[in-house]
Amino acid sequence: MGERSDTAGRPTAADGASGAPATQPSGDVGGTPVSAQASARGAFAARRPAVGRAPAVVPRLLLALVCAGYAVGAAVGWGAERLAVFMGDFGLSAAALVAAVSCFLFARSADNRARPAWLLFSLSSLMAAAGNGVWGWYEFVRGVPVPSPSPADLFFLCFAPPAIVGLLVLAKRPVTRAGWVCLVLDSWLIGGSLLTLSWSLALAHTAHEADVEGASVARAALSLAYPLLDIVLVSMVLALHFRRSSVNRAAVNTAIAALALTVLCDALFTSPLLRQTYRSGQLLDAGWFAGSLLLAYAPWGVARDEDGPDRQRPVPPTVSRPISGSLAALTPYLAAAVCTLGILYNVIEGRRVDRVVVFTGCTVVLALVVRQGIMLVDNIALTQELAQKENHFRSLVQGSSDVIMIAAPTGILRYVSPAAAGVYGREADDLVGAELASIIHPEDLGQVVHEVRRFLAAPPAEEPTTRIECRFRSGTGEWLNVESTVNRHQGGLILNSRDVTERVRLQAQLQHNAEHDPLTDLPNRALFTDRVRRVLGGRRTGDAGTAVLFIDLDGFKAANDRLGHQAGDELLIQAARRLQESVRAGDTAARLGGDEFAALIVGDGGRDQAAREYQVHEIADRLRLTLSQPYRIGAGEVRVTASIGVAFAEPGITPNDLMRNADLAMYRAKAGGKDRVELYAPQMQAEVVRRSELASRLRTALRDGEFALLHQPVVHLASGTVAAVAAQARWRSTQGLLFTPAEFLRVAEDGDRTAELGRWLLEEAVEQAADRARAGHQVSVAVRLSARRLLDKGMPFGSVEALLTRHGLPSGALMIEVADSDPRVSFDELEQRLVALRRLGVRIALDGFGSGYAAINALRRLPIDVLKLDRGLVEGVVESARLHKITSGLLRIACDLGMQSVADGVDVPEQVLALRAMGCTHGQGMAFSGPLDEYRLRRALVRGEFPVPGSPAAQPVLAGGSVPLLTGSHGETPVPPT
């Protein structure tokens, strides 16, 4: 009998420990779906676990077949009395042993708080197995009746305590002392009522028979122990059933079924009618056998379902279970009613009310009174706490600056907090009952509906909230930007909304500032590039009519330096306005930076490429004329011109390449004379590539020392004496190519390469001049440097002084030839620089005189010692009478100012005669010698002079001890002979 109770207790523990609702998906919750979202989610869940639960059908089917086979065998008496005894004893023992081993193995593999419960159930089943084994030892092995009491009774009695403790471990335990007291009272209410009823029906009769028959105390205790333990076990099961956790529903239901089966078998066994005729192997044993196997299956079957696809699926929200909740509340009254029935039974039967029944009934009534008192106090405390929380949360909701709204599943607003009046400008009562969609902007409604549906379809555990931004209609009819945090609420939604209109406006302003030029408010380079990318990647992909115009204002820097930055900004604003008004509505005008603008002309999809190019070229030319009109700045007018480069889109071209092509075309327009429109051609890119490759090789040449220094003699035109040497750099690349200065200096015109090359040229020229001076060749060296390079911070004044000091070059032995072709150079700074160099003993020559920028101004302001005529004046001096007069006039100016003169590019004897007749003192060119390396130069210096056509020997002017260019002080201004 104890074995049966133990077997019933085992499944409860098994199922309670498993605690998985996997075998019972959303349909086992016991409630109706609360929303369409929950229905959809439940339908989805119903499809998912089908694959995971299919394998569990096989073991359940086997379990049912084994139990049915045992029941059939017991029903027919197993065919033989001895086999029936064997199956009734050792069969039950084997089933209980299987349950014990199964629970023990599962307890070792389980890693949760239910492990002690499974160990207790294993011990309980082991006691039942031992009791049935001892019973079989007597009946089957020895063939004698089982004595009473016997060791089997000891084992049977030991099964109940572990099962009861295991149920306590699995149950949802109370968290307060009052909860524990109520649990004990509930258990006693159930147990006492069952004891009263059982005592009245059978136990009193059993105790009376034992007393009449004079049975021993042990036998009398045993006859009452089994039903009393069953009553305790049933009381615990019923009391804990109403306290089970929702996540252990499947396991608890399995335990209840097993316990109900076992208790039913025990009740039948203890009845006087059945107990008199009971023999091992009868149909009653099938109930105990099924309970043991159900306990053995419970942990593994439930665990397998837990590990299925639904293990991680959150349990959908459920509504309360009114039936089970009502039974839990009615339990004390039902217990009292059962106890009353026990007493009434004695009265109806005409029996004297037993003292046990009276005592038990009184304790049950007392327990009911105490429990109701505890519940009353607890309810009062809960009511007060609920009222406080309600007031607290009501204050939070009503005092919150955010608007809290509750929308029903149909979209109807059921609650709106009072903050709506301040945020939306609409009273909360006016919004209650309205549809949520009616206050959302029509353009945002589709996006909001999509997001809400996606949110409701997502698992709550993965996405408990979502955030939605849309526009709400205010009380004044305006649209407010609202940000809402959305939560689920009984199938509907809770929206916590706040007005973020100012934030959205600020973000839009910041976005606008990030994409537009702050001065002209035109799109900047980033936005312009993005629009070019969208045009090239959109439906106009491959439209060759799309063009990009790069625009540069010629002369803007000079106007900005002359008038000031404020006037320059005003000029840029007016130019941007003209550009914006000149492009079409679908085109884009942008400022890229400084005085550079751009325009995107979107193609119209036409197939006549020539006509489209002509049209765009015409637009660009009109734009050039518009931008070149005078600008009214202050009280005066400012004129600038525009150089425009045009590049057309090609199939597969990238935005960066298209903009680069337009940039190249614009620089070609500036190089071609400015104030013009230039279309991009592929050879422009080829030129850029060639220049880039040459610049790269130039960097390598500077690093690897591929440059060589040559010197061209400067000869006195009267005597042929070498008065000085002009240093010239030559580059012989590793490929054997010899580049002239005009070729590699044009590549290195901008950037650090020019500065590095200038430093190298100056240092090398000074070092070699010092070596020649130590060898006895007292001849000065001329080094050509641009005015901009002289003012470069990379070559400070102290570096020249340190260079002369380090090599010991005498005063007057270095002459700097200043090229004045750059209009951006400040004459004030250049004058200060040259004056400082003259103090060091460096002589100054004005190179390229007659062709450079502001030559007369440079002659007027700069401290010049030597005037070097430009090659262009020398080349045609013999053939052109006009050029002859210009050159003669310039030489006369130099003579009047006390300057010596040098003619560059003297290549034929006729030029020597003509220049000498005009008063030019020195010449440099192929008429005397080309550039020489150091060895040939020294040989020429040893010889000392070159033959001069049509002139007798004369005293040297640029050489010797009395030569002013070499040894004369800066204060001397001798006039060369004419």
mmCIF file of N, CA, C and O in Angstrom, residues 379-433:
data_model
loop_
_atom_site.group_PDB
_atom_site.id
_atom_site.type_symbol
_atom_site.label_atom_id
_atom_site.label_comp_id
_atom_site.label_asym_id
_atom_site.label_seq_id
_atom_site.Cartn_x
_atom_site.Cartn_y
_atom_site.Cartn_z
ATOM 1 N N ASN A 379 -5.550 40.710 3.457
ATOM 2 C CA ASN A 379 -6.327 41.444 2.460
ATOM 3 C C ASN A 379 -6.400 42.931 2.788
ATOM 4 O O ASN A 379 -6.351 43.782 1.901
ATOM 5 N N ILE A 380 -6.527 43.232 4.095
ATOM 6 C CA ILE A 380 -6.557 44.648 4.495
ATOM 7 C C ILE A 380 -5.228 45.318 4.136
ATOM 8 O O ILE A 380 -5.189 46.433 3.600
ATOM 9 N N ALA A 381 -4.113 44.608 4.438
ATOM 10 C CA ALA A 381 -2.795 45.175 4.126
ATOM 11 C C ALA A 381 -2.609 45.335 2.617
ATOM 12 O O ALA A 381 -2.091 46.360 2.139
ATOM 13 N N LEU A 382 -3.068 44.325 1.883
ATOM 14 C CA LEU A 382 -2.944 44.411 0.424
ATOM 15 C C LEU A 382 -3.798 45.535 -0.147
ATOM 16 O O LEU A 382 -3.401 46.213 -1.085
ATOM 17 N N THR A 383 -4.986 45.714 0.436
ATOM 18 C CA THR A 383 -5.858 46.785 -0.046
ATOM 19 C C THR A 383 -5.225 48.150 0.192
ATOM 20 O O THR A 383 -5.243 49.028 -0.680
ATOM 21 N N GLN A 384 -4.661 48.319 1.397
ATOM 22 C CA GLN A 384 -3.993 49.585 1.684
ATOM 23 C C GLN A 384 -2.784 49.803 0.772
ATOM 24 O O GLN A 384 -2.561 50.902 0.247
ATOM 25 N N GLU A 385 -2.007 48.729 0.585
ATOM 26 C CA GLU A 385 -0.837 48.849 -0.284
ATOM 27 C C GLU A 385 -1.255 49.147 -1.725
ATOM 28 O O GLU A 385 -0.631 49.961 -2.413
ATOM 29 N N LEU A 386 -2.318 48.478 -2.150
ATOM 30 C CA LEU A 386 -2.809 48.723 -3.508
ATOM 31 C C LEU A 386 -3.282 50.156 -3.671
ATOM 32 O O LEU A 386 -3.024 50.802 -4.697
ATOM 33 N N ALA A 387 -3.975 50.668 -2.647
ATOM 34 C CA ALA A 387 -4.447 52.051 -2.724
ATOM 35 C C ALA A 387 -3.270 53.026 -2.769
ATOM 36 O O ALA A 387 -3.280 54.005 -3.528
ATOM 37 N N GLN A 388 -2.234 52.745 -1.961
ATOM 38 C CA GLN A 388 -1.061 53.613 -1.971
ATOM 39 C C GLN A 388 -0.359 53.578 -3.332
ATOM 40 O O GLN A 388 0.034 54.621 -3.873
ATOM 41 N N LYS A 389 -0.204 52.374 -3.869
ATOM 42 C CA LYS A 389 0.448 52.265 -5.177
ATOM 43 C C LYS A 389 -0.384 52.923 -6.269
ATOM 44 O O LYS A 389 0.153 53.569 -7.175
ATOM 45 N N GLU A 390 -1.686 52.747 -6.160
ATOM 46 C CA GLU A 390 -2.550 53.369 -7.164
ATOM 47 C C GLU A 390 -2.430 54.884 -7.112
ATOM 48 O O GLU A 390 -2.318 55.545 -8.149
ATOM 49 N N ASN A 391 -2.433 55.437 -5.887
ATOM 50 C CA ASN A 391 -2.275 56.884 -5.756
ATOM 51 C C ASN A 391 -0.907 57.337 -6.239
ATOM 52 O O ASN A 391 -0.755 58.385 -6.882
ATOM 53 N N HIS A 392 0.094 56.509 -5.922
ATOM 54 C CA HIS A 392 1.457 56.852 -6.330
ATOM 55 C C HIS A 392 1.573 56.889 -7.849
ATOM 56 O O HIS A 392 2.061 57.868 -8.434
ATOM 57 N N PHE A 393 1.112 55.828 -8.489
ATOM 58 C CA PHE A 393 1.231 55.772 -9.942
ATOM 59 C C PHE A 393 0.286 56.766 -10.619
ATOM 60 O O PHE A 393 0.602 57.304 -11.685
ATOM 61 N N ARG A 394 -0.843 57.017 -10.014
ATOM 62 C CA ARG A 394 -1.739 58.028 -10.574
ATOM 63 C C ARG A 394 -1.064 59.397 -10.539
ATOM 64 O O ARG A 394 -1.157 60.173 -11.494
ATOM 65 N N SER A 395 -0.359 59.686 -9.453
ATOM 66 C CA SER A 395 0.353 60.958 -9.356
ATOM 67 C C SER A 395 1.472 61.032 -10.396
ATOM 68 O O SER A 395 1.694 62.078 -11.022
ATOM 69 N N LEU A 396 2.166 59.883 -10.575
ATOM 70 C CA LEU A 396 3.237 59.873 -11.577
ATOM 71 C C LEU A 396 2.688 60.098 -12.975
ATOM 72 O O LEU A 396 3.246 60.859 -13.769
ATOM 73 N N VAL A 397 1.599 59.409 -13.296
ATOM 74 C CA VAL A 397 1.037 59.518 -14.642
ATOM 75 C C VAL A 397 0.479 60.911 -14.883
ATOM 76 O O VAL A 397 0.728 61.542 -15.914
ATOM 77 N N GLN A 398 -0.293 61.408 -13.927
ATOM 78 C CA GLN A 398 -0.930 62.711 -14.126
ATOM 79 C C GLN A 398 0.067 63.853 -14.029
ATOM 80 O O GLN A 398 -0.135 64.905 -14.628
ATOM 81 N N GLY A 399 1.137 63.674 -13.264
ATOM 82 C CA GLY A 399 2.135 64.731 -13.130
ATOM 83 C C GLY A 399 3.263 64.640 -14.139
ATOM 84 O O GLY A 399 4.116 65.521 -14.183
ATOM 85 N N SER A 400 3.288 63.606 -14.951
ATOM 86 C CA SER A 400 4.362 63.446 -15.932
ATOM 87 C C SER A 400 4.201 64.456 -17.057
ATOM 88 O O SER A 400 3.093 64.774 -17.487
ATOM 89 N N SER A 401 5.336 64.951 -17.525
ATOM 90 C CA SER A 401 5.300 65.866 -18.666
ATOM 91 C C SER A 401 5.074 65.127 -19.973
ATOM 92 O O SER A 401 4.743 65.750 -20.985
ATOM 93 N N ASP A 402 5.284 63.808 -19.966
ATOM 94 C CA ASP A 402 4.991 62.996 -21.147
ATOM 95 C C ASP A 402 3.519 62.607 -21.151
ATOM 96 O O ASP A 402 2.874 62.498 -20.095
ATOM 97 N N VAL A 403 3.005 62.385 -22.353
ATOM 98 C CA VAL A 403 1.609 61.976 -22.504
ATOM 99 C C VAL A 403 1.559 60.449 -22.523
ATOM 100 O O VAL A 403 2.235 59.804 -23.325
ATOM 101 N N ILE A 404 0.757 59.886 -21.621
ATOM 102 C CA ILE A 404 0.594 58.435 -21.542
ATOM 103 C C ILE A 404 -0.784 58.093 -22.082
ATOM 104 O O ILE A 404 -1.799 58.597 -21.586
ATOM 105 N N MET A 405 -0.813 57.241 -23.095
ATOM 106 C CA MET A 405 -2.065 56.849 -23.733
ATOM 107 C C MET A 405 -2.148 55.332 -23.773
ATOM 108 O O MET A 405 -1.139 54.643 -23.958
ATOM 109 N N ILE A 406 -3.346 54.821 -23.576
ATOM 110 C CA ILE A 406 -3.608 53.392 -23.677
ATOM 111 C C ILE A 406 -4.590 53.189 -24.815
ATOM 112 O O ILE A 406 -5.692 53.754 -24.811
ATOM 113 N N ALA A 407 -4.166 52.389 -25.799
ATOM 114 C CA ALA A 407 -4.995 52.123 -26.969
ATOM 115 C C ALA A 407 -5.457 50.681 -26.933
ATOM 116 O O ALA A 407 -4.676 49.766 -26.656
ATOM 117 N N ALA A 408 -6.722 50.473 -27.188
ATOM 118 C CA ALA A 408 -7.287 49.128 -27.255
ATOM 119 C C ALA A 408 -6.793 48.427 -28.514
ATOM 120 O O ALA A 408 -6.225 49.057 -29.419
ATOM 121 N N PRO A 409 -6.972 47.094 -28.606
ATOM 122 C CA PRO A 409 -6.553 46.391 -29.833
ATOM 123 C C PRO A 409 -7.189 46.949 -31.093
ATOM 124 O O PRO A 409 -6.640 46.814 -32.179
ATOM 125 N N THR A 410 -8.335 47.571 -30.971
ATOM 126 C CA THR A 410 -9.000 48.153 -32.143
ATOM 127 C C THR A 410 -8.434 49.513 -32.529
ATOM 128 O O THR A 410 -8.849 50.088 -33.530
ATOM 129 N N GLY A 411 -7.510 50.051 -31.713
ATOM 130 C CA GLY A 411 -6.938 51.357 -31.999
ATOM 131 C C GLY A 411 -7.656 52.496 -31.324
ATOM 132 O O GLY A 411 -7.273 53.663 -31.509
ATOM 133 N N ILE A 412 -8.695 52.226 -30.532
ATOM 134 C CA ILE A 412 -9.436 53.272 -29.827
ATOM 135 C C ILE A 412 -8.662 53.647 -28.561
ATOM 136 O O ILE A 412 -8.217 52.776 -27.808
ATOM 137 N N LEU A 413 -8.509 54.919 -28.308
ATOM 138 C CA LEU A 413 -7.819 55.399 -27.122
ATOM 139 C C LEU A 413 -8.735 55.236 -25.911
ATOM 140 O O LEU A 413 -9.821 55.830 -25.864
ATOM 141 N N ARG A 414 -8.279 54.433 -24.938
ATOM 142 C CA ARG A 414 -9.071 54.208 -23.730
ATOM 143 C C ARG A 414 -8.662 55.126 -22.589
ATOM 144 O O ARG A 414 -9.460 55.373 -21.681
ATOM 145 N N TYR A 415 -7.436 55.615 -22.615
ATOM 146 C CA TYR A 415 -6.983 56.514 -21.545
ATOM 147 C C TYR A 415 -5.956 57.466 -22.136
ATOM 148 O O TYR A 415 -5.106 57.078 -22.940
ATOM 149 N N VAL A 416 -6.020 58.725 -21.723
ATOM 150 C CA VAL A 416 -5.046 59.738 -22.110
ATOM 151 C C VAL A 416 -4.754 60.558 -20.866
ATOM 152 O O VAL A 416 -5.682 61.048 -20.199
ATOM 153 N N SER A 417 -3.495 60.722 -20.532
ATOM 154 C CA SER A 417 -3.123 61.446 -19.322
ATOM 155 C C SER A 417 -3.363 62.942 -19.496
ATOM 156 O O SER A 417 -3.412 63.460 -20.628
ATOM 157 N N PRO A 418 -3.511 63.666 -18.379
ATOM 158 C CA PRO A 418 -3.798 65.115 -18.471
ATOM 159 C C PRO A 418 -2.708 65.920 -19.151
ATOM 160 O O PRO A 418 -2.950 67.059 -19.550
ATOM 161 N N ALA A 419 -1.486 65.356 -19.291
ATOM 162 C CA ALA A 419 -0.403 66.111 -19.926
ATOM 163 C C ALA A 419 -0.699 66.422 -21.387
ATOM 164 O O ALA A 419 -0.009 67.249 -21.998
ATOM 165 N N ALA A 420 -1.711 65.780 -21.968
ATOM 166 C CA ALA A 420 -2.041 66.038 -23.366
ATOM 167 C C ALA A 420 -2.423 67.491 -23.588
ATOM 168 O O ALA A 420 -2.195 68.044 -24.671
ATOM 169 N N ALA A 421 -3.008 68.124 -22.591
ATOM 170 C CA ALA A 421 -3.409 69.517 -22.759
ATOM 171 C C ALA A 421 -2.199 70.416 -22.960
ATOM 172 O O ALA A 421 -2.232 71.354 -23.769
ATOM 173 N N GLY A 422 -1.124 70.135 -22.229
ATOM 174 C CA GLY A 422 0.072 70.963 -22.375
ATOM 175 C C GLY A 422 0.938 70.581 -23.557
ATOM 176 O O GLY A 422 1.607 71.443 -24.126
ATOM 177 N N VAL A 423 0.936 69.299 -23.937
ATOM 178 C CA VAL A 423 1.813 68.839 -25.019
ATOM 179 C C VAL A 423 1.130 68.987 -26.368
ATOM 180 O O VAL A 423 1.687 69.555 -27.316
ATOM 181 N N TYR A 424 -0.097 68.486 -26.473
ATOM 182 C CA TYR A 424 -0.804 68.504 -27.750
ATOM 183 C C TYR A 424 -1.742 69.697 -27.909
ATOM 184 O O TYR A 424 -2.235 69.953 -29.013
ATOM 185 N N GLY A 425 -2.011 70.395 -26.804
ATOM 186 C CA GLY A 425 -2.986 71.469 -26.880
ATOM 187 C C GLY A 425 -4.404 70.958 -27.015
ATOM 188 O O GLY A 425 -5.286 71.670 -27.512
ATOM 189 N N ARG A 426 -4.639 69.719 -26.571
ATOM 190 C CA ARG A 426 -5.975 69.113 -26.643
ATOM 191 C C ARG A 426 -6.276 68.465 -25.303
ATOM 192 O O ARG A 426 -5.409 67.810 -24.701
ATOM 193 N N GLU A 427 -7.477 68.625 -24.823
ATOM 194 C CA GLU A 427 -7.863 68.042 -23.554
ATOM 195 C C GLU A 427 -7.881 66.520 -23.661
ATOM 196 O O GLU A 427 -8.215 65.944 -24.712
ATOM 197 N N ALA A 428 -7.529 65.870 -22.558
ATOM 198 C CA ALA A 428 -7.477 64.409 -22.547
ATOM 199 C C ALA A 428 -8.852 63.805 -22.816
ATOM 200 O O ALA A 428 -8.966 62.783 -23.508
ATOM 201 N N ASP A 429 -9.900 64.429 -22.287
ATOM 202 C CA ASP A 429 -11.250 63.888 -22.496
ATOM 203 C C ASP A 429 -11.658 63.929 -23.964
ATOM 204 O O ASP A 429 -12.457 63.098 -24.417
ATOM 205 N N ASP A 430 -11.127 64.905 -24.704
ATOM 206 C CA ASP A 430 -11.470 64.981 -26.121
ATOM 207 C C ASP A 430 -10.816 63.851 -26.914
ATOM 208 O O ASP A 430 -11.314 63.463 -27.975
ATOM 209 N N LEU A 431 -9.685 63.355 -26.422
ATOM 210 C CA LEU A 431 -8.971 62.298 -27.144
ATOM 211 C C LEU A 431 -9.481 60.912 -26.788
ATOM 212 O O LEU A 431 -9.377 59.988 -27.598
ATOM 213 N N VAL A 432 -9.986 60.744 -25.572
ATOM 214 C CA VAL A 432 -10.484 59.435 -25.153
ATOM 215 C C VAL A 432 -11.671 59.044 -26.028
ATOM 216 O O VAL A 432 -12.619 59.817 -26.195
ATOM 217 N N GLY A 433 -11.623 57.876 -26.591
ATOM 218 C CA GLY A 433 -12.672 57.397 -27.477
ATOM 219 C C GLY A 433 -12.365 57.628 -28.942
ATOM 220 O O GLY A 433 -13.039 57.064 -29.812
#
